[in-house]
């Protein structure tokens, strides 16, 4: 049910955005057509309703397709996701379970607070894991490899060898979600 409500809300947002973008496209065609009489822009801009409907349709189709791409999908309903580079992502379900998953692997790693830096995602493993007994993890985004550490010494040694900051402030999923999806992405994309 939550997914359906989220999907309907996205469709409403897409229709509003496409109406606005179609109006802007119509204005641009009108301005260009007024400077170049007899041009294609002038002929097209005379049929305002047809131009607005067609451009609105194609813009809404483009926004709808973009909504399902890697950089446009932020989750529907009770799921949320943040792209973190190299076609990888952090996902969250029900606002409580944050996890990462290697490509092609069945098991997921539930994580707590973490840092995204220099093609690495590293931080603390959540207590909700069934398959992992470790406390720390490092996810190499380039090689799609997750290493887990039970002791802090091995974890800190790896961070030091890769010149990653071990004394940085670890953030939760909501922080990175707000960082990525608010601002201009919220206002101009579905």
mmCIF file of C-alpha atoms in Angstrom:
data_model
loop_
_atom_site.group_PDB
_atom_site.id
_atom_site.type_symbol
_atom_site.label_atom_id
_atom_site.label_comp_id
_atom_site.label_asym_id
_atom_site.label_seq_id
_atom_site.Cartn_x
_atom_site.Cartn_y
_atom_site.Cartn_z
ATOM 1 C CA UNK A 1 0.000 0.000 0.000
ATOM 2 C CA UNK A 2 2.851 2.379 0.847
ATOM 3 C CA UNK A 3 4.451 1.703 -2.524
ATOM 4 C CA UNK A 4 1.190 2.486 -4.327
ATOM 5 C CA UNK A 5 0.788 5.789 -2.468
ATOM 6 C CA UNK A 6 4.409 6.685 -3.264
ATOM 7 C CA UNK A 7 3.943 5.765 -6.921
ATOM 8 C CA UNK A 8 0.762 7.863 -7.256
ATOM 9 C CA UNK A 9 2.526 10.793 -5.563
ATOM 10 C CA UNK A 10 5.394 10.463 -8.053
ATOM 11 C CA UNK A 11 2.949 10.444 -10.984
ATOM 12 C CA UNK A 12 1.306 13.615 -9.662
ATOM 13 C CA UNK A 13 4.715 15.272 -9.264
ATOM 14 C CA UNK A 14 5.711 14.206 -12.786
ATOM 15 C CA UNK A 15 2.508 15.680 -14.234
ATOM 16 C CA UNK A 16 3.052 18.989 -12.414
ATOM 17 C CA UNK A 17 6.706 19.173 -13.480
ATOM 18 C CA UNK A 18 5.887 18.297 -17.091
ATOM 19 C CA UNK A 19 3.216 21.026 -17.221
ATOM 20 C CA UNK A 20 5.733 23.584 -15.971
ATOM 21 C CA UNK A 21 8.508 22.394 -18.302
ATOM 22 C CA UNK A 22 6.101 22.312 -21.268
ATOM 23 C CA UNK A 23 5.089 25.902 -20.525
ATOM 24 C CA UNK A 24 8.761 26.938 -20.412
ATOM 25 C CA UNK A 25 9.398 25.096 -23.706
ATOM 26 C CA UNK A 26 6.405 26.858 -25.244
ATOM 27 C CA UNK A 27 7.775 30.244 -24.126
ATOM 28 C CA UNK A 28 11.205 29.454 -25.549
ATOM 29 C CA UNK A 29 9.687 28.420 -28.886
ATOM 30 C CA UNK A 30 7.570 31.603 -28.908
ATOM 31 C CA UNK A 31 10.582 33.832 -28.184
ATOM 32 C CA UNK A 32 12.748 32.171 -30.844
ATOM 33 C CA UNK A 33 9.839 32.267 -33.316
ATOM 34 C CA UNK A 34 9.292 35.996 -32.741
ATOM 35 C CA UNK A 35 12.884 36.729 -33.779
ATOM 36 C CA UNK A 36 12.872 34.383 -36.774
ATOM 37 C CA UNK A 37 9.603 34.897 -38.650
ATOM 38 C CA UNK A 38 8.629 32.045 -40.949
ATOM 39 C CA UNK A 39 11.002 29.609 -39.244
ATOM 40 C CA UNK A 40 10.041 26.207 -37.870
ATOM 41 C CA UNK A 41 9.886 27.700 -34.357
ATOM 42 C CA UNK A 42 7.464 30.381 -35.565
ATOM 43 C CA UNK A 43 5.164 27.836 -37.240
ATOM 44 C CA UNK A 44 5.177 25.479 -34.245
ATOM 45 C CA UNK A 45 4.677 28.243 -31.667
ATOM 46 C CA UNK A 46 1.445 29.385 -33.363
ATOM 47 C CA UNK A 47 -0.256 26.135 -32.295
ATOM 48 C CA UNK A 48 0.198 26.715 -28.567
ATOM 49 C CA UNK A 49 -2.108 24.008 -27.215
ATOM 50 C CA UNK A 50 -0.696 21.321 -29.487
ATOM 51 C CA UNK A 51 2.877 22.361 -28.633
ATOM 52 C CA UNK A 52 2.104 22.390 -24.898
ATOM 53 C CA UNK A 53 0.372 18.981 -24.979
ATOM 54 C CA UNK A 54 3.026 17.262 -27.100
ATOM 55 C CA UNK A 55 5.976 18.692 -25.214
ATOM 56 C CA UNK A 56 4.241 17.921 -21.900
ATOM 57 C CA UNK A 57 3.683 14.320 -22.985
ATOM 58 C CA UNK A 58 7.294 13.765 -24.051
ATOM 59 C CA UNK A 59 8.687 15.532 -20.993
ATOM 60 C CA UNK A 60 6.490 13.473 -18.659
ATOM 61 C CA UNK A 61 7.557 10.298 -20.472
ATOM 62 C CA UNK A 62 11.205 11.270 -20.027
ATOM 63 C CA UNK A 63 10.717 12.069 -16.333
ATOM 64 C CA UNK A 64 8.874 8.786 -15.806
ATOM 65 C CA UNK A 65 11.722 6.817 -17.409
ATOM 66 C CA UNK A 66 14.316 8.799 -15.427
ATOM 67 C CA UNK A 67 12.484 7.921 -12.204
ATOM 68 C CA UNK A 68 13.539 4.278 -12.663
ATOM 69 C CA UNK A 69 17.196 4.899 -13.511
ATOM 70 C CA UNK A 70 20.048 4.460 -11.054
ATOM 71 C CA UNK A 71 20.335 8.193 -10.380
ATOM 72 C CA UNK A 72 16.602 8.893 -10.411
ATOM 73 C CA UNK A 73 15.260 6.100 -8.219
ATOM 74 C CA UNK A 74 15.024 7.172 -4.575
ATOM 75 C CA UNK A 75 12.680 4.379 -3.546
ATOM 76 C CA UNK A 76 8.923 4.088 -3.291
ATOM 77 C CA UNK A 77 6.799 3.762 -0.196
ATOM 78 C CA UNK A 78 8.669 2.132 2.653
ATOM 79 C CA UNK A 79 11.959 1.748 0.783
ATOM 80 C CA UNK A 80 14.605 4.395 0.199
ATOM 81 C CA UNK A 81 17.935 4.374 -1.587
ATOM 82 C CA UNK A 82 20.946 6.581 -2.165
ATOM 83 C CA UNK A 83 23.365 6.063 -5.083
ATOM 84 C CA UNK A 84 26.951 6.175 -3.814
ATOM 85 C CA UNK A 85 28.980 5.883 -7.014
ATOM 86 C CA UNK A 86 30.195 3.122 -9.315
ATOM 87 C CA UNK A 87 26.565 2.024 -9.775
ATOM 88 C CA UNK A 88 26.359 1.014 -6.109
ATOM 89 C CA UNK A 89 23.716 2.035 -3.593
ATOM 90 C CA UNK A 90 22.735 2.089 0.052
ATOM 91 C CA UNK A 91 19.178 0.963 0.720
ATOM 92 C CA UNK A 92 16.825 1.333 3.644
ATOM 93 C CA UNK A 93 13.559 -0.432 4.430
ATOM 94 C CA UNK A 94 10.855 0.813 6.794
ATOM 95 C CA UNK A 95 13.117 3.624 7.991
ATOM 96 C CA UNK A 96 14.987 1.216 10.256
ATOM 97 C CA UNK A 97 17.027 -1.345 8.307
ATOM 98 C CA UNK A 98 19.890 0.210 6.346
ATOM 99 C CA UNK A 99 21.889 -2.210 4.226
ATOM 100 C CA UNK A 100 24.341 -2.715 1.386
ATOM 101 C CA UNK A 101 24.652 -5.672 -0.937
ATOM 102 C CA UNK A 102 27.441 -6.794 -3.228
ATOM 103 C CA UNK A 103 26.360 -7.356 -6.839
ATOM 104 C CA UNK A 104 25.250 -10.922 -7.379
ATOM 105 C CA UNK A 105 25.317 -11.805 -3.684
ATOM 106 C CA UNK A 106 22.236 -13.053 -1.874
ATOM 107 C CA UNK A 107 23.115 -11.894 1.636
ATOM 108 C CA UNK A 108 22.975 -8.275 2.693
ATOM 109 C CA UNK A 109 25.010 -6.420 5.299
ATOM 110 C CA UNK A 110 22.930 -4.303 7.673
ATOM 111 C CA UNK A 111 24.877 -1.192 8.618
ATOM 112 C CA UNK A 112 24.497 1.521 11.216
ATOM 113 C CA UNK A 113 26.533 4.735 10.894
ATOM 114 C CA UNK A 114 29.019 5.160 8.086
ATOM 115 C CA UNK A 115 31.113 7.483 5.929
ATOM 116 C CA UNK A 116 31.274 7.756 2.135
ATOM 117 C CA UNK A 117 34.729 8.876 0.968
ATOM 118 C CA UNK A 118 37.171 8.225 -1.880
ATOM 119 C CA UNK A 119 35.411 5.237 -3.475
ATOM 120 C CA UNK A 120 34.885 3.614 -0.077
ATOM 121 C CA UNK A 121 31.965 3.231 2.267
ATOM 122 C CA UNK A 122 33.033 2.367 5.792
ATOM 123 C CA UNK A 123 31.563 2.318 9.253
ATOM 124 C CA UNK A 124 29.781 0.248 11.860
ATOM 125 C CA UNK A 125 27.835 -2.946 11.287
ATOM 126 C CA UNK A 126 24.317 -3.037 12.714
ATOM 127 C CA UNK A 127 23.291 -5.453 15.453
ATOM 128 C CA UNK A 128 20.479 -6.713 13.178
ATOM 129 C CA UNK A 129 22.794 -8.922 11.073
ATOM 130 C CA UNK A 130 22.308 -12.657 11.023
ATOM 131 C CA UNK A 131 25.253 -13.570 8.783
ATOM 132 C CA UNK A 132 27.986 -11.281 10.144
ATOM 133 C CA UNK A 133 29.533 -11.251 13.611
ATOM 134 C CA UNK A 134 31.938 -8.384 12.948
ATOM 135 C CA UNK A 135 31.584 -4.803 14.200
ATOM 136 C CA UNK A 136 33.166 -2.792 11.363
ATOM 137 C CA UNK A 137 33.003 -2.896 7.577
ATOM 138 C CA UNK A 138 34.721 -1.369 4.563
ATOM 139 C CA UNK A 139 32.993 -1.483 1.184
ATOM 140 C CA UNK A 140 35.335 -0.963 -1.772
ATOM 141 C CA UNK A 141 32.987 0.526 -4.365
ATOM 142 C CA UNK A 142 35.389 0.133 -7.285
ATOM 143 C CA UNK A 143 35.986 -3.592 -6.742
ATOM 144 C CA UNK A 144 32.523 -4.294 -5.250
ATOM 145 C CA UNK A 145 34.089 -5.966 -2.233
ATOM 146 C CA UNK A 146 32.988 -5.830 1.415
ATOM 147 C CA UNK A 147 35.510 -6.539 4.176
ATOM 148 C CA UNK A 148 34.365 -6.962 7.759
ATOM 149 C CA UNK A 149 36.461 -6.584 10.898
ATOM 150 C CA UNK A 150 35.812 -7.870 14.393
ATOM 151 C CA UNK A 151 38.599 -5.787 15.949
ATOM 152 C CA UNK A 152 39.100 -2.059 15.590
ATOM 153 C CA UNK A 153 42.866 -2.385 14.983
ATOM 154 C CA UNK A 154 42.508 -4.139 11.621
ATOM 155 C CA UNK A 155 39.791 -1.692 10.608
ATOM 156 C CA UNK A 156 41.899 1.370 11.505
ATOM 157 C CA UNK A 157 44.996 -0.097 9.813
ATOM 158 C CA UNK A 158 43.086 -0.498 6.548
ATOM 159 C CA UNK A 159 41.742 3.065 6.781
ATOM 160 C CA UNK A 160 45.267 4.370 7.386
ATOM 161 C CA UNK A 161 46.745 2.473 4.412
ATOM 162 C CA UNK A 162 44.057 3.909 2.114
ATOM 163 C CA UNK A 163 44.448 7.461 3.544
ATOM 164 C CA UNK A 164 40.867 7.473 4.780
ATOM 165 C CA UNK A 165 39.932 9.566 7.793
ATOM 166 C CA UNK A 166 39.313 7.364 10.798
ATOM 167 C CA UNK A 167 38.428 10.300 13.042
ATOM 168 C CA UNK A 168 35.616 11.658 10.923
ATOM 169 C CA UNK A 169 32.028 11.908 12.109
ATOM 170 C CA UNK A 170 29.981 8.873 11.136
ATOM 171 C CA UNK A 171 26.471 9.652 9.853
ATOM 172 C CA UNK A 172 23.301 7.622 9.480
ATOM 173 C CA UNK A 173 21.318 6.880 6.321
ATOM 174 C CA UNK A 174 18.915 9.795 6.802
ATOM 175 C CA UNK A 175 21.775 12.290 6.677
ATOM 176 C CA UNK A 176 23.019 11.001 3.306
ATOM 177 C CA UNK A 177 19.482 10.683 1.957
ATOM 178 C CA UNK A 178 18.789 14.344 2.751
ATOM 179 C CA UNK A 179 22.172 15.374 1.348
ATOM 180 C CA UNK A 180 21.506 13.647 -1.967
ATOM 181 C CA UNK A 181 17.769 14.074 -2.548
ATOM 182 C CA UNK A 182 17.006 17.568 -1.214
ATOM 183 C CA UNK A 183 17.718 20.869 -2.904
ATOM 184 C CA UNK A 184 17.535 21.091 -6.679
ATOM 185 C CA UNK A 185 16.887 17.340 -7.129
ATOM 186 C CA UNK A 186 13.734 17.609 -5.028
ATOM 187 C CA UNK A 187 12.352 20.559 -6.981
ATOM 188 C CA UNK A 188 13.191 19.731 -10.597
ATOM 189 C CA UNK A 189 13.262 15.901 -10.723
ATOM 190 C CA UNK A 190 10.617 13.274 -9.916
#
